[in-house]
Short mmCIF file of C-alpha atoms in Angstrom, two decimals:
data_model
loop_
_atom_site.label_atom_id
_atom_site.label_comp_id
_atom_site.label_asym_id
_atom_site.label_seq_id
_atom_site.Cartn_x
_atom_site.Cartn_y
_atom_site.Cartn_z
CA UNK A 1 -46.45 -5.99 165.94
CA UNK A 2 -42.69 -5.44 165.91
CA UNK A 3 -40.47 -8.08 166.85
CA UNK A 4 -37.34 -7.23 168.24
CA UNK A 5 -33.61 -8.77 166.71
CA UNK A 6 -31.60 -9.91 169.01
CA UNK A 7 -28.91 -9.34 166.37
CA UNK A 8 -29.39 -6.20 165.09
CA UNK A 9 -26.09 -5.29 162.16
CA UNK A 10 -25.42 -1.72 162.72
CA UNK A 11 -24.42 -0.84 159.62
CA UNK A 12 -28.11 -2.66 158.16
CA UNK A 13 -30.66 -0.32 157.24
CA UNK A 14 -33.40 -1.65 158.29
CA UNK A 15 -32.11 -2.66 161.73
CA UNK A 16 -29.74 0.00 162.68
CA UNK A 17 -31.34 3.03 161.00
CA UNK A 18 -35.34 2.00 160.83
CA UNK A 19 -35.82 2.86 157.23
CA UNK A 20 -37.66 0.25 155.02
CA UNK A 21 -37.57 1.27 151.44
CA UNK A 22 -39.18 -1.71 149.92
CA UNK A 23 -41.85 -1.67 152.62
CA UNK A 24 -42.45 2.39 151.21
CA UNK A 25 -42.88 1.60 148.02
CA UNK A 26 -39.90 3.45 147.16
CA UNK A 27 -38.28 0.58 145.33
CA UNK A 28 -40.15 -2.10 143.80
CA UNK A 29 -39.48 -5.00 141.79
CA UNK A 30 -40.86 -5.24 138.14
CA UNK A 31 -44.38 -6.82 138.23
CA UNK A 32 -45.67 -9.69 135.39
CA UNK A 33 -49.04 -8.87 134.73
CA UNK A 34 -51.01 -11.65 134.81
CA UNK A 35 -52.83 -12.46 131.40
CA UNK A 36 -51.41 -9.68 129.49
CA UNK A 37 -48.07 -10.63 128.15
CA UNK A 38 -46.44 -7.57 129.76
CA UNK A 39 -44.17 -6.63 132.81
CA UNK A 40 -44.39 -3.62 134.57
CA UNK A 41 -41.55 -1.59 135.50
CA UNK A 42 -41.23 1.18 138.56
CA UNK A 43 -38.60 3.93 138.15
CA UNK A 44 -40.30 6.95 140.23
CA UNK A 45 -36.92 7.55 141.28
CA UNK A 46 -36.79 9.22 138.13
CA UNK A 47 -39.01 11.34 136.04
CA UNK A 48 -38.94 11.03 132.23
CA UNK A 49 -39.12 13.87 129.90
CA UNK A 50 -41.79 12.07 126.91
CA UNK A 51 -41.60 14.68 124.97
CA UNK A 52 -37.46 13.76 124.46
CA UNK A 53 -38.04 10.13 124.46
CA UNK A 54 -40.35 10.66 121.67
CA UNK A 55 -37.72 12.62 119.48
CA UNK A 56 -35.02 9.75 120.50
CA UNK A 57 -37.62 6.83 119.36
CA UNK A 58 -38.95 8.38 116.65
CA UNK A 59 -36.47 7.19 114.38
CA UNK A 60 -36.99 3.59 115.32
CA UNK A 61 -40.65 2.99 116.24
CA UNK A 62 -43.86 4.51 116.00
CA UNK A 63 -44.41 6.99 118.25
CA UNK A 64 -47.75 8.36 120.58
CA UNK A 65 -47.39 10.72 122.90
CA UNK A 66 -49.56 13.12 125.16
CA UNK A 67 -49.10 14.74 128.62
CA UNK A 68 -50.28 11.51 130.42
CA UNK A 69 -47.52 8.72 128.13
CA UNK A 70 -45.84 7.59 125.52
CA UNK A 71 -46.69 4.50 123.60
CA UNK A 72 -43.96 3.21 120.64
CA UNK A 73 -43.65 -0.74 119.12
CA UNK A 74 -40.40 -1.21 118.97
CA UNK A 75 -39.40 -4.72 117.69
CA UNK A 76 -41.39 -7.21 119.28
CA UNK A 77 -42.15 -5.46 121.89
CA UNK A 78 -44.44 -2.16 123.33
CA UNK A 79 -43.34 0.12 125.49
CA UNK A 80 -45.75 2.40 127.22
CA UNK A 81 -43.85 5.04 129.85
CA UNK A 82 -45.56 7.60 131.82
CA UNK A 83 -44.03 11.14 133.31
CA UNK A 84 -43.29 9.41 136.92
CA UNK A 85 -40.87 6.86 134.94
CA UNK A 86 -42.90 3.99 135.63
CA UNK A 87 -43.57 1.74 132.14
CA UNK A 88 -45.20 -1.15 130.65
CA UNK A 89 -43.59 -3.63 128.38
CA UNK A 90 -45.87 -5.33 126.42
CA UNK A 91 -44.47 -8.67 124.98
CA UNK A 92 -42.74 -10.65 127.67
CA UNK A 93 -43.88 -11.96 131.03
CA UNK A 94 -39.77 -12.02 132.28
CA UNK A 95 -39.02 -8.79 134.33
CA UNK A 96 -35.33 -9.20 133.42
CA UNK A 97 -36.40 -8.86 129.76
CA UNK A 98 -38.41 -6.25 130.28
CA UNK A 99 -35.81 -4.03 132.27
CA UNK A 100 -33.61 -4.84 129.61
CA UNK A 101 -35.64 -3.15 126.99
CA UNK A 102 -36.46 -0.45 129.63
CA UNK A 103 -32.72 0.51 129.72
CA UNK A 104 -32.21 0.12 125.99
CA UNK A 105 -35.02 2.89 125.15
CA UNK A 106 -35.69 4.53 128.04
CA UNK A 107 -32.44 4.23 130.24
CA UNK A 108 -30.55 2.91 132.52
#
């Protein structure tokens, strides 16, 4: 059922121009996983090369990686990324943590 605004912004998205992003899927906010000490993290905005993120975390982790993702314990932490740029971080239940260590390794 769609309930109409009254007092619709034109310049707003969602009311002027119909498009719900969030409501897509397109852009979601980093999940805690409950029970597993780990937050996950959805960037399908942009693919990630694993093969290159291997050879950049090679040097400071160690490193697993197939067709299907990359797995590398880096600090306290374990990051696992897949091709779509989605990830888990294992080792904090804080999304803000966890997209901090996703910019730090994977990027920003």
């Amino acid at each position: 059922m769609v309930v109409p605004n009254r007092r619709a912004t034109p310049d707003c998205p969602c009311c002027a121009q119909r498009a719900f992003p969030h409501l897509e899927g397109k852009h979601r906010a980093p999940i805690s996983l409950c029970g597993r000490n780990a937050v996950q993290i959805h960037e399908r905005s942009r693919p990630v090369d694993l093969a290159d993120l291997a050879s950049r975390l090679g040097p400071l982790a160690s490193v697993r990686v197939n067709e299907f993702a990359l797995r590398a314990a880096l600090d306290s932490y374990e990051l696992t990324v897949f091709p779509d740029g989605r990830a888990i971080i294992k080792g904090t239940i804080d999304p803000g943590v966890a997209r901090s260590v996703y910019a730090r390794y994977v990027g920003a």
